[in-house]
PDB file of C-alpha atoms and ligand atoms in Angstrom:
ATOM      1  CA  MET A   1      -0.007  -0.003  -0.007  1.00 41.00           C
ATOM      2  CA  SER A   2       2.298   2.701  -1.214  1.00 41.00           C
ATOM      3  CA  GLN A   3      -0.102   5.268  -2.578  1.00 49.00           C
ATOM      4  CA  LYS A   4      -0.183   8.646  -0.919  1.00 60.00           C
ATOM      5  CA  ILE A   5      -3.371   9.299   0.935  1.00 62.00           C
ATOM      6  CA  ASN A   6      -4.385  12.895   1.308  1.00 74.00           C
ATOM      7  CA  ASN A   7      -8.008  12.602   2.307  1.00 85.00           C
ATOM      8  CA  GLU A   8      -9.499  15.580   4.000  1.00 86.00           C
ATOM      9  CA  LEU A   9     -12.564  16.596   5.903  1.00 87.00           C
ATOM     10  CA  ARG A  10     -14.320  19.755   4.785  1.00 87.00           C
ATOM     11  CA  LEU A  11     -16.934  21.574   6.814  1.00 86.00           C
ATOM     12  CA  ASP A  12     -20.042  22.653   4.922  1.00 86.00           C
ATOM     13  CA  PRO A  13     -20.482  26.254   6.135  1.00 86.00           C
ATOM     14  CA  VAL A  14     -24.212  26.026   5.391  1.00 85.00           C
ATOM     15  CA  SER A  15     -25.285  22.745   7.035  1.00 80.00           C
ATOM     16  CA  GLY A  16     -22.464  22.377   9.544  1.00 82.00           C
ATOM     17  CA  ASP A  17     -21.880  18.821   8.273  1.00 84.00           C
ATOM     18  CA  TRP A  18     -18.430  17.437   7.583  1.00 85.00           C
ATOM     19  CA  VAL A  19     -17.727  15.879   4.176  1.00 87.00           C
ATOM     20  CA  VAL A  20     -14.864  13.449   3.523  1.00 87.00           C
ATOM     21  CA  VAL A  21     -13.031  14.181   0.273  1.00 88.00           C
ATOM     22  CA  ALA A  22     -11.335  10.878  -0.524  1.00 85.00           C
ATOM     23  CA  SER A  23     -10.294  11.043  -4.155  1.00 76.00           C
ATOM     24  CA  GLY A  24      -8.262   7.808  -3.944  1.00 67.00           C
ATOM     25  CA  ARG A  25     -11.490   5.827  -3.442  1.00 63.00           C
ATOM     26  CA  ALA A  26     -12.458   6.560  -7.036  1.00 65.00           C
ATOM     27  CA  LYS A  27      -9.814   3.972  -8.017  1.00 65.00           C
ATOM     28  CA  ARG A  28     -11.666   1.161  -6.202  1.00 63.00           C
ATOM     29  CA  PRO A  29     -12.281  -1.991  -8.217  1.00 59.00           C
ATOM     30  CA  GLU A  30     -15.623  -2.428  -9.890  1.00 54.00           C
ATOM     31  CA  VAL A  31     -18.230  -4.757  -8.452  1.00 51.00           C
ATOM     32  CA  ARG A  32     -17.433  -8.306  -9.544  1.00 50.00           C
ATOM     33  CA  PRO A  33     -20.070 -10.887 -10.264  1.00 48.00           C
ATOM     34  CA  ARG A  34     -20.777 -13.328  -7.436  1.00 49.00           C
ATOM     35  CA  GLY A  35     -19.182 -16.738  -7.810  1.00 48.00           C
ATOM     36  CA  GLY A  36     -15.439 -16.340  -7.207  1.00 45.00           C
ATOM     37  CA  GLY A  37     -12.919 -15.884  -9.995  1.00 56.00           C
ATOM     38  CA  ALA A  38     -10.338 -13.237  -9.277  1.00 80.00           C
ATOM     39  CA  CYS A  39     -12.001 -11.970  -6.115  1.00 91.00           C
ATOM     40  CA  PRO A  40      -9.566  -9.817  -4.146  1.00 91.00           C
ATOM     41  CA  PHE A  41     -11.028 -11.067  -0.859  1.00 92.00           C
ATOM     42  CA  CYS A  42     -11.152 -14.837  -1.573  1.00 91.00           C
ATOM     43  CA  VAL A  43      -7.350 -14.851  -1.774  1.00 88.00           C
ATOM     44  CA  TYR A  44      -7.111 -14.271   1.984  1.00 88.00           C
ATOM     45  CA  PHE A  45      -8.742 -17.640   2.567  1.00 87.00           C
ATOM     46  CA  THR A  46      -7.183 -19.677  -0.218  1.00 81.00           C
ATOM     47  CA  ASN A  47      -3.583 -18.801   0.634  1.00 70.00           C
ATOM     48  CA  LYS A  48      -2.532 -21.799   2.749  1.00 63.00           C
ATOM     49  CA  GLU A  49       0.555 -20.101   4.156  1.00 56.00           C
ATOM     50  CA  ALA A  50      -1.584 -17.486   5.769  1.00 56.00           C
ATOM     51  CA  ALA A  51      -3.686 -20.216   7.457  1.00 52.00           C
ATOM     52  CA  LEU A  52      -6.343 -17.732   8.360  1.00 62.00           C
ATOM     53  CA  GLY A  53      -9.639 -18.504  10.050  1.00 74.00           C
ATOM     54  CA  GLN A  54     -13.201 -17.775   9.070  1.00 88.00           C
ATOM     55  CA  ILE A  55     -12.840 -13.994   9.303  1.00 93.00           C
ATOM     56  CA  VAL A  56     -10.029 -11.701   8.221  1.00 92.00           C
ATOM     57  CA  VAL A  57      -9.597  -8.053   9.131  1.00 94.00           C
ATOM     58  CA  ILE A  58      -7.441  -5.917   6.842  1.00 93.00           C
ATOM     59  CA  PRO A  59      -6.809  -2.190   6.438  1.00 91.00           C
ATOM     60  CA  ASN A  60      -8.939  -0.798   3.604  1.00 89.00           C
ATOM     61  CA  LYS A  61      -6.771  -0.395   0.493  1.00 85.00           C
ATOM     62  CA  PHE A  62      -8.727   2.675  -0.488  1.00 85.00           C
ATOM     63  CA  PRO A  63      -9.402   4.230   2.914  1.00 86.00           C
ATOM     64  CA  ALA A  64     -11.620   7.194   3.600  1.00 86.00           C
ATOM     65  CA  PHE A  65      -9.715   7.736   6.838  1.00 86.00           C
ATOM     66  CA  SER A  66      -6.059   7.041   7.596  1.00 87.00           C
ATOM     67  CA  LEU A  67      -3.408   8.076  10.110  1.00 83.00           C
ATOM     68  CA  VAL A  68      -2.100  11.521   9.213  1.00 77.00           C
ATOM     69  CA  ARG A  69       0.218  13.438  11.464  1.00 63.00           C
ATOM     70  CA  ARG A  70       0.322  16.722   9.650  1.00 65.00           C
ATOM     71  CA  GLY A  71      -2.038  19.510   8.880  1.00 64.00           C
ATOM     72  CA  LEU A  72      -3.822  21.526  11.507  1.00 63.00           C
ATOM     73  CA  PRO A  73      -7.509  22.370  11.391  1.00 64.00           C
ATOM     74  CA  SER A  74      -8.031  25.529   9.370  1.00 72.00           C
ATOM     75  CA  SER A  75     -10.507  28.258  10.134  1.00 76.00           C
ATOM     76  CA  GLY A  76     -12.709  30.787   8.356  1.00 84.00           C
ATOM     77  CA  LEU A  77     -15.340  30.116   5.751  1.00 89.00           C
ATOM     78  CA  PHE A  78     -13.659  27.041   4.233  1.00 88.00           C
ATOM     79  CA  GLN A  79     -12.580  24.866   7.137  1.00 88.00           C
ATOM     80  CA  LYS A  80     -10.799  21.612   6.537  1.00 87.00           C
ATOM     81  CA  MET A  81      -8.600  19.074   8.281  1.00 85.00           C
ATOM     82  CA  PRO A  82      -6.933  15.736   7.493  1.00 84.00           C
ATOM     83  CA  ALA A  83      -9.283  12.748   7.536  1.00 86.00           C
ATOM     84  CA  ASN A  84      -7.393  11.201  10.428  1.00 87.00           C
ATOM     85  CA  GLY A  85      -8.237   7.701  11.643  1.00 91.00           C
ATOM     86  CA  PHE A  86      -8.468   4.078  10.548  1.00 94.00           C
ATOM     87  CA  HIS A  87     -10.516   2.254   7.964  1.00 95.00           C
ATOM     88  CA  GLU A  88     -10.686  -1.534   8.209  1.00 96.00           C
ATOM     89  CA  VAL A  89     -12.456  -4.247   6.259  1.00 96.00           C
ATOM     90  CA  VAL A  90     -13.901  -7.327   7.996  1.00 97.00           C
ATOM     91  CA  ILE A  91     -14.096 -10.183   5.490  1.00 96.00           C
ATOM     92  CA  THR A  92     -16.008 -13.378   6.095  1.00 95.00           C
ATOM     93  CA  LYS A  93     -14.837 -16.543   4.354  1.00 93.00           C
ATOM     94  CA  SER A  94     -17.583 -17.483   1.911  1.00 93.00           C
ATOM     95  CA  HIS A  95     -17.836 -15.519  -1.313  1.00 94.00           C
ATOM     96  CA  THR A  96     -21.540 -16.197  -1.656  1.00 94.00           C
ATOM     97  CA  LYS A  97     -22.896 -16.601   1.870  1.00 95.00           C
ATOM     98  CA  SER A  98     -24.335 -13.409   3.317  1.00 95.00           C
ATOM     99  CA  ILE A  99     -25.160 -12.901   6.993  1.00 96.00           C
ATOM    100  CA  ALA A 100     -28.786 -13.902   6.327  1.00 95.00           C
ATOM    101  CA  ASP A 101     -27.456 -17.428   5.600  1.00 96.00           C
ATOM    102  CA  PHE A 102     -24.989 -17.592   8.518  1.00 96.00           C
ATOM    103  CA  SER A 103     -25.292 -20.113  11.303  1.00 96.00           C
ATOM    104  CA  LEU A 104     -25.724 -18.721  14.797  1.00 96.00           C
ATOM    105  CA  ASP A 105     -22.085 -19.475  15.600  1.00 96.00           C
ATOM    106  CA  GLU A 106     -20.874 -17.702  12.454  1.00 96.00           C
ATOM    107  CA  THR A 107     -22.906 -14.631  13.350  1.00 97.00           C
ATOM    108  CA  ILE A 108     -21.590 -14.652  16.923  1.00 97.00           C
ATOM    109  CA  GLU A 109     -18.057 -14.849  15.568  1.00 96.00           C
ATOM    110  CA  LEU A 110     -18.645 -11.850  13.324  1.00 97.00           C
ATOM    111  CA  LEU A 111     -20.024  -9.794  16.227  1.00 98.00           C
ATOM    112  CA  SER A 112     -17.056 -10.846  18.350  1.00 97.00           C
ATOM    113  CA  VAL A 113     -14.709  -9.517  15.669  1.00 97.00           C
ATOM    114  CA  TYR A 114     -16.677  -6.234  15.563  1.00 98.00           C
ATOM    115  CA  GLN A 115     -16.364  -6.014  19.329  1.00 98.00           C
ATOM    116  CA  SER A 116     -12.662  -6.856  19.527  1.00 97.00           C
ATOM    117  CA  ARG A 117     -11.690  -4.481  16.694  1.00 97.00           C
ATOM    118  CA  TYR A 118     -13.792  -1.766  18.341  1.00 98.00           C
ATOM    119  CA  LEU A 119     -11.989  -2.253  21.656  1.00 97.00           C
ATOM    120  CA  ALA A 120      -8.580  -2.238  19.966  1.00 97.00           C
ATOM    121  CA  LEU A 121      -9.255   0.870  17.868  1.00 97.00           C
ATOM    122  CA  ALA A 122     -10.810   2.700  20.843  1.00 97.00           C
ATOM    123  CA  LYS A 123      -7.399   2.551  22.535  1.00 96.00           C
ATOM    124  CA  GLU A 124      -5.815   4.587  19.728  1.00 94.00           C
ATOM    125  CA  LYS A 125      -5.108   8.177  20.723  1.00 90.00           C
ATOM    126  CA  ALA A 126      -6.386   9.601  17.442  1.00 88.00           C
ATOM    127  CA  VAL A 127      -9.747   7.879  17.759  1.00 94.00           C
ATOM    128  CA  ASN A 128     -12.882   9.376  19.314  1.00 94.00           C
ATOM    129  CA  TYR A 129     -15.592   7.728  17.320  1.00 95.00           C
ATOM    130  CA  ILE A 130     -15.944   4.286  15.720  1.00 96.00           C
ATOM    131  CA  PHE A 131     -18.555   3.409  13.151  1.00 96.00           C
ATOM    132  CA  ILE A 132     -19.220  -0.252  12.176  1.00 97.00           C
ATOM    133  CA  PHE A 133     -21.263  -0.836   9.033  1.00 97.00           C
ATOM    134  CA  HIS A 134     -22.109  -3.394   6.405  1.00 97.00           C
ATOM    135  CA  ASN A 135     -23.127  -2.759   2.797  1.00 96.00           C
ATOM    136  CA  HIS A 136     -24.878  -5.638   1.030  1.00 96.00           C
ATOM    137  CA  GLY A 137     -25.177  -5.341  -2.740  1.00 92.00           C
ATOM    138  CA  ALA A 138     -24.020  -2.832  -5.333  1.00 90.00           C
ATOM    139  CA  SER A 139     -26.850  -0.350  -4.873  1.00 87.00           C
ATOM    140  CA  ALA A 140     -26.051  -0.263  -1.148  1.00 88.00           C
ATOM    141  CA  GLY A 141     -22.492   0.743  -1.976  1.00 86.00           C
ATOM    142  CA  ALA A 142     -20.625  -2.598  -1.793  1.00 86.00           C
ATOM    143  CA  SER A 143     -17.865  -2.163  -4.374  1.00 85.00           C
ATOM    144  CA  ILE A 144     -16.770  -5.808  -3.994  1.00 91.00           C
ATOM    145  CA  ALA A 145     -19.394  -8.553  -4.073  1.00 92.00           C
ATOM    146  CA  HIS A 146     -17.629 -10.723  -1.489  1.00 95.00           C
ATOM    147  CA  PRO A 147     -19.484 -10.135   1.827  1.00 96.00           C
ATOM    148  CA  HIS A 148     -17.596  -7.740   4.071  1.00 96.00           C
ATOM    149  CA  SER A 149     -18.193  -5.166   6.776  1.00 97.00           C
ATOM    150  CA  GLN A 150     -16.244  -2.000   7.409  1.00 97.00           C
ATOM    151  CA  ILE A 151     -15.046  -0.170  10.472  1.00 97.00           C
ATOM    152  CA  ILE A 152     -14.133   3.508  10.367  1.00 95.00           C
ATOM    153  CA  ALA A 153     -12.409   5.006  13.381  1.00 95.00           C
ATOM    154  CA  THR A 154     -12.080   8.759  13.419  1.00 92.00           C
ATOM    155  CA  SER A 155     -10.955  11.592  15.626  1.00 88.00           C
ATOM    156  CA  LEU A 156     -14.096  13.516  14.773  1.00 83.00           C
ATOM    157  CA  VAL A 157     -17.187  13.182  16.963  1.00 78.00           C
ATOM    158  CA  ASP A 158     -19.450  14.955  14.579  1.00 74.00           C
ATOM    159  CA  GLY A 159     -21.468  14.394  11.462  1.00 71.00           C
ATOM    160  CA  GLY A 160     -24.720  12.454  11.342  1.00 73.00           C
ATOM    161  CA  PHE A 161     -24.010  10.482  14.519  1.00 79.00           C
ATOM    162  CA  LEU A 162     -24.009  13.608  16.639  1.00 84.00           C
ATOM    163  CA  GLN A 163     -27.687  14.309  16.078  1.00 86.00           C
ATOM    164  CA  PRO A 164     -29.085  11.119  17.718  1.00 89.00           C
ATOM    165  CA  LEU A 165     -26.625  11.603  20.555  1.00 92.00           C
ATOM    166  CA  LYS A 166     -27.885  15.124  21.192  1.00 93.00           C
ATOM    167  CA  ALA A 167     -31.529  14.078  20.815  1.00 94.00           C
ATOM    168  CA  ALA A 168     -31.015  11.346  23.454  1.00 96.00           C
ATOM    169  CA  GLU A 169     -29.300  13.835  25.803  1.00 95.00           C
ATOM    170  CA  LYS A 170     -32.075  16.384  25.402  1.00 97.00           C
ATOM    171  CA  PHE A 171     -34.790  13.800  25.965  1.00 97.00           C
ATOM    172  CA  TYR A 172     -33.023  12.571  29.086  1.00 97.00           C
ATOM    173  CA  GLN A 173     -32.688  16.086  30.490  1.00 96.00           C
ATOM    174  CA  GLN A 174     -36.369  16.770  29.905  1.00 97.00           C
ATOM    175  CA  ASN A 175     -37.838  13.404  30.966  1.00 97.00           C
ATOM    176  CA  LYS A 176     -35.206  11.839  33.247  1.00 96.00           C
ATOM    177  CA  GLU A 177     -35.610   8.758  31.138  1.00 96.00           C
ATOM    178  CA  CYS A 178     -33.746   7.316  28.165  1.00 98.00           C
ATOM    179  CA  LEU A 179     -35.357   8.071  24.790  1.00 97.00           C
ATOM    180  CA  TYR A 180     -34.651   4.610  23.382  1.00 97.00           C
ATOM    181  CA  CYS A 181     -35.769   2.775  26.552  1.00 98.00           C
ATOM    182  CA  SER A 182     -39.009   4.775  26.322  1.00 98.00           C
ATOM    183  CA  ILE A 183     -39.428   3.805  22.658  1.00 98.00           C
ATOM    184  CA  ASN A 184     -38.751   0.138  23.420  1.00 98.00           C
ATOM    185  CA  GLN A 185     -41.277   0.096  26.252  1.00 97.00           C
ATOM    186  CA  ALA A 186     -43.989   1.799  24.221  1.00 98.00           C
ATOM    187  CA  GLU A 187     -43.397  -0.386  21.177  1.00 98.00           C
ATOM    188  CA  LEU A 188     -43.350  -3.615  23.200  1.00 98.00           C
ATOM    189  CA  LYS A 189     -46.572  -2.578  24.866  1.00 98.00           C
ATOM    190  CA  GLY A 190     -48.248  -1.696  21.529  1.00 98.00           C
ATOM    191  CA  GLN A 191     -46.670  -4.584  19.543  1.00 97.00           C
ATOM    192  CA  GLU A 192     -47.744  -2.886  16.260  1.00 98.00           C
ATOM    193  CA  ARG A 193     -44.265  -2.245  14.922  1.00 98.00           C
ATOM    194  CA  ILE A 194     -42.370  -5.150  16.498  1.00 98.00           C
ATOM    195  CA  VAL A 195     -40.653  -7.486  14.059  1.00 98.00           C
ATOM    196  CA  ALA A 196     -39.036  -9.867  16.572  1.00 98.00           C
ATOM    197  CA  GLU A 197     -37.800  -9.975  20.140  1.00 98.00           C
ATOM    198  CA  ASN A 198     -35.812 -12.223  22.449  1.00 98.00           C
ATOM    199  CA  SER A 199     -34.792 -11.944  26.066  1.00 97.00           C
ATOM    200  CA  ASN A 200     -32.242  -9.164  25.481  1.00 98.00           C
ATOM    201  CA  PHE A 201     -33.177  -7.457  22.177  1.00 98.00           C
ATOM    202  CA  VAL A 202     -36.064  -6.026  20.250  1.00 98.00           C
ATOM    203  CA  ALA A 203     -36.258  -5.506  16.457  1.00 98.00           C
ATOM    204  CA  LEU A 204     -38.816  -2.933  15.344  1.00 98.00           C
ATOM    205  CA  CYS A 205     -39.787  -0.717  12.425  1.00 98.00           C
ATOM    206  CA  PRO A 206     -39.362   2.855  13.762  1.00 97.00           C
ATOM    207  CA  PHE A 207     -42.509   4.997  14.030  1.00 97.00           C
ATOM    208  CA  ALA A 208     -41.129   7.520  11.517  1.00 95.00           C
ATOM    209  CA  SER A 209     -38.989   5.190   9.397  1.00 94.00           C
ATOM    210  CA  LYS A 210     -36.845   6.982   6.790  1.00 90.00           C
ATOM    211  CA  MET A 211     -36.972   4.021   4.447  1.00 91.00           C
ATOM    212  CA  SER A 212     -39.698   1.422   3.940  1.00 94.00           C
ATOM    213  CA  PHE A 213     -38.850  -1.674   5.994  1.00 97.00           C
ATOM    214  CA  GLU A 214     -36.246   0.173   8.080  1.00 97.00           C
ATOM    215  CA  ILE A 215     -35.489  -1.881  11.198  1.00 98.00           C
ATOM    216  CA  MET A 216     -33.877  -0.883  14.475  1.00 98.00           C
ATOM    217  CA  ILE A 217     -32.441  -3.570  16.736  1.00 98.00           C
ATOM    218  CA  ALA A 218     -31.887  -2.278  20.253  1.00 98.00           C
ATOM    219  CA  PRO A 219     -30.974  -3.876  23.571  1.00 98.00           C
ATOM    220  CA  LYS A 220     -33.853  -4.037  26.071  1.00 98.00           C
ATOM    221  CA  LYS A 221     -31.467  -3.175  28.887  1.00 97.00           C
ATOM    222  CA  HIS A 222     -30.201   0.386  28.855  1.00 98.00           C
ATOM    223  CA  SER A 223     -26.627   0.589  27.611  1.00 97.00           C
ATOM    224  CA  PRO A 224     -24.815   3.387  25.771  1.00 97.00           C
ATOM    225  CA  ARG A 225     -22.166   1.089  24.334  1.00 97.00           C
ATOM    226  CA  PHE A 226     -22.256  -1.824  21.906  1.00 98.00           C
ATOM    227  CA  GLU A 227     -18.728  -2.829  22.846  1.00 97.00           C
ATOM    228  CA  ARG A 228     -19.851  -3.649  26.396  1.00 97.00           C
ATOM    229  CA  ILE A 229     -22.233  -6.451  25.402  1.00 97.00           C
ATOM    230  CA  THR A 230     -21.829  -9.637  27.397  1.00 97.00           C
ATOM    231  CA  GLU A 231     -21.417 -13.100  25.854  1.00 98.00           C
ATOM    232  CA  GLU A 232     -25.076 -13.877  26.546  1.00 98.00           C
ATOM    233  CA  GLU A 233     -26.199 -10.609  24.950  1.00 98.00           C
ATOM    234  CA  LYS A 234     -23.967 -11.279  21.948  1.00 98.00           C
ATOM    235  CA  ASP A 235     -25.654 -14.658  21.415  1.00 98.00           C
ATOM    236  CA  ASN A 236     -29.025 -12.944  21.521  1.00 98.00           C
ATOM    237  CA  LEU A 237     -27.930 -10.147  19.200  1.00 98.00           C
ATOM    238  CA  ALA A 238     -26.538 -12.657  16.685  1.00 98.00           C
ATOM    239  CA  ASP A 239     -29.809 -14.553  16.804  1.00 98.00           C
ATOM    240  CA  ILE A 240     -32.039 -11.527  16.165  1.00 98.00           C
ATOM    241  CA  LEU A 241     -29.719  -9.999  13.545  1.00 98.00           C
ATOM    242  CA  ARG A 242     -29.552 -13.246  11.579  1.00 97.00           C
ATOM    243  CA  LEU A 243     -33.306 -13.777  11.878  1.00 97.00           C
ATOM    244  CA  THR A 244     -34.131 -10.226  10.764  1.00 98.00           C
ATOM    245  CA  LEU A 245     -31.762 -10.316   7.769  1.00 98.00           C
ATOM    246  CA  ALA A 246     -33.159 -13.702   6.754  1.00 97.00           C
ATOM    247  CA  LYS A 247     -36.699 -12.307   6.923  1.00 98.00           C
ATOM    248  CA  ILE A 248     -35.651  -9.348   4.743  1.00 97.00           C
ATOM    249  CA  LYS A 249     -33.923 -11.672   2.282  1.00 97.00           C
ATOM    250  CA  LYS A 250     -36.884 -14.012   1.977  1.00 97.00           C
ATOM    251  CA  GLY A 251     -39.735 -11.536   2.350  1.00 97.00           C
ATOM    252  CA  LEU A 252     -38.358  -8.738   0.163  1.00 96.00           C
ATOM    253  CA  ASN A 253     -36.680 -10.836  -2.514  1.00 95.00           C
ATOM    254  CA  ASN A 254     -33.084 -10.413  -1.374  1.00 95.00           C
ATOM    255  CA  PRO A 255     -32.784  -6.614  -1.578  1.00 96.00           C
ATOM    256  CA  ASP A 256     -29.518  -4.735  -1.167  1.00 96.00           C
ATOM    257  CA  TYR A 257     -29.245  -3.188   2.266  1.00 96.00           C
ATOM    258  CA  ASN A 258     -27.027  -1.314   4.691  1.00 96.00           C
ATOM    259  CA  PHE A 259     -26.751  -1.852   8.386  1.00 97.00           C
ATOM    260  CA  TYR A 260     -24.762   0.111  10.910  1.00 97.00           C
ATOM    261  CA  ILE A 261     -24.180   0.268  14.626  1.00 97.00           C
ATOM    262  CA  ARG A 262     -24.627   3.537  16.480  1.00 95.00           C
ATOM    263  CA  THR A 263     -22.772   3.441  19.765  1.00 96.00           C
ATOM    264  CA  ALA A 264     -21.567   6.206  22.094  1.00 96.00           C
ATOM    265  CA  PRO A 265     -18.284   7.905  21.114  1.00 95.00           C
ATOM    266  CA  CYS A 266     -15.054   6.651  22.763  1.00 95.00           C
ATOM    267  CA  ASP A 267     -13.989  10.188  23.652  1.00 93.00           C
ATOM    268  CA  ASN A 268     -13.536   9.624  27.396  1.00 91.00           C
ATOM    269  CA  LYS A 269     -17.002  10.905  28.187  1.00 92.00           C
ATOM    270  CA  GLU A 270     -19.708   8.619  29.554  1.00 91.00           C
ATOM    271  CA  HIS A 271     -22.654   9.499  27.257  1.00 94.00           C
ATOM    272  CA  ASN A 272     -24.968   7.687  29.649  1.00 96.00           C
ATOM    273  CA  SER A 273     -28.108   9.102  28.105  1.00 96.00           C
ATOM    274  CA  PHE A 274     -27.360   7.351  24.796  1.00 97.00           C
ATOM    275  CA  HIS A 275     -28.648   3.858  24.001  1.00 98.00           C
ATOM    276  CA  TRP A 276     -26.717   1.952  21.351  1.00 98.00           C
ATOM    277  CA  HIS A 277     -28.618   0.294  18.497  1.00 98.00           C
ATOM    278  CA  LEU A 278     -28.218  -1.266  15.102  1.00 98.00           C
ATOM    279  CA  THR A 279     -30.156   0.061  12.094  1.00 97.00           C
ATOM    280  CA  ILE A 280     -30.922  -1.941   8.944  1.00 97.00           C
ATOM    281  CA  LEU A 281     -31.955  -0.011   5.827  1.00 96.00           C
ATOM    282  CA  PRO A 282     -33.133  -2.270   2.963  1.00 95.00           C
ATOM    283  CA  LYS A 283     -32.824  -0.558  -0.421  1.00 92.00           C
ATOM    284  CA  THR A 284     -36.501  -0.550  -1.218  1.00 85.00           C
ATOM    285  CA  GLN A 285     -36.408   2.891  -2.801  1.00 79.00           C
ATOM    286  CA  THR A 286     -34.011   5.507  -4.129  1.00 80.00           C
ATOM    287  CA  TRP A 287     -33.871   8.954  -2.643  1.00 78.00           C
ATOM    288  CA  ALA A 288     -34.826  11.546  -5.236  1.00 80.00           C
ATOM    289  CA  GLY A 289     -35.066  15.334  -5.416  1.00 81.00           C
ATOM    290  CA  PHE A 290     -37.527  15.871  -2.586  1.00 80.00           C
ATOM    291  CA  GLU A 291     -35.730  13.584  -0.165  1.00 80.00           C
ATOM    292  CA  LEU A 292     -32.331  15.012  -1.016  1.00 80.00           C
ATOM    293  CA  GLY A 293     -33.355  18.643  -1.274  1.00 82.00           C
ATOM    294  CA  ALA A 294     -36.129  19.000   1.294  1.00 80.00           C
ATOM    295  CA  GLY A 295     -34.643  16.398   3.659  1.00 78.00           C
ATOM    296  CA  MET A 296     -38.052  14.749   4.053  1.00 81.00           C
ATOM    297  CA  GLU A 297     -38.331  11.125   3.074  1.00 82.00           C
ATOM    298  CA  ILE A 298     -41.392   9.710   1.404  1.00 86.00           C
ATOM    299  CA  ILE A 299     -42.040   6.061   2.254  1.00 88.00           C
ATOM    300  CA  THR A 300     -44.633   3.869   0.624  1.00 90.00           C
ATOM    301  CA  THR A 301     -44.997   1.103   3.217  1.00 95.00           C
ATOM    302  CA  PRO A 302     -46.128   2.279   6.659  1.00 96.00           C
ATOM    303  CA  PRO A 303     -43.897   0.854   9.422  1.00 97.00           C
ATOM    304  CA  GLU A 304     -46.923  -0.913  10.958  1.00 98.00           C
ATOM    305  CA  GLN A 305     -47.525  -2.814   7.708  1.00 98.00           C
ATOM    306  CA  ALA A 306     -43.815  -3.487   7.224  1.00 97.00           C
ATOM    307  CA  ALA A 307     -43.507  -4.968  10.725  1.00 98.00           C
ATOM    308  CA  GLN A 308     -46.648  -7.053  10.354  1.00 98.00           C
ATOM    309  CA  TYR A 309     -45.407  -8.415   7.027  1.00 98.00           C
ATOM    310  CA  LEU A 310     -41.922  -9.249   8.315  1.00 98.00           C
ATOM    311  CA  ARG A 311     -43.297 -10.841  11.507  1.00 97.00           C
ATOM    312  CA  LYS A 312     -45.147 -13.354   9.347  1.00 97.00           C
ATOM    313  CA  VAL A 313     -42.201 -14.260   7.103  1.00 97.00           C
ATOM    314  CA  LYS A 314     -41.102 -17.725   8.203  1.00 95.00           C
ATOM    315  CA  VAL A 315     -37.370 -18.395   7.980  1.00 92.00           C
TER     316      VAL A 315
HETATM  317 ZN1   ZN B   1     -14.583 -13.680  -2.857  1.00 93.30          ZN
HETATM  318 ZN1   ZN B   2     -31.945   3.304  27.225  1.00 93.30          ZN
END
């Protein structure tokens, strides 16, 4: 990996959002058809000398974030700074098997890798926020067909993940209760938007879903941090994640999707009012002018109908 990486973060003076300018990522390989061949990820499992297990974690060859030690934040109208951090790829062995087809043990192993990489990256001085996500299918942004997840660790506690954090804090200050615990309780009582539940987790279609068939998986017990899940909770999370993805695959004809974990920043603050969760966004629609320009999504399947439908899908 000898190419020079000069990715930078730019602050939009209008919205206050940071944008990553990562021109090197334009050189990423094209999506390859499923079924093997010259897959750049299969080689990690076929190389006998490497003797690797079921899951491999590698640095992203075309990172959006990387360790940079120069360049100070600028000021004024056009603020920018180096996109400092880490960008890793978590590759599972099979070229064709997606998480929806995983066994319980395979899913637990994947979550364990998420957790251990999180804990390792959180120790890095430059890291204040870690984002774990998975893109399934070309329209969901997977540039390589071989199933893989990604972990981005950054110094910046900002961007889209700041908004839910602030909303949870505000709700807590006003109600002395956690926003997500309140949602869980109300949804479990009403049952209308529940897709599945087990002893530690609930999967539901949010009341104001941004995408048809959006699903949030959240722990029933209040916890700001994914990385603190116990072994028992991990078993339960694996079970509900696998079940939900299998229902989406079967019930919605194997759509592309994204899922991501929102957990409290690792910036030495407690963030006790936050409640970590995992969001799944099946690609059931494309955002167009109104969604992009007015910031208001139009969804065609009400969350109540989506949940009822998915509840009934037998997997
Ligand atoms: Zn492959
Ligand atoms: Zn909570």
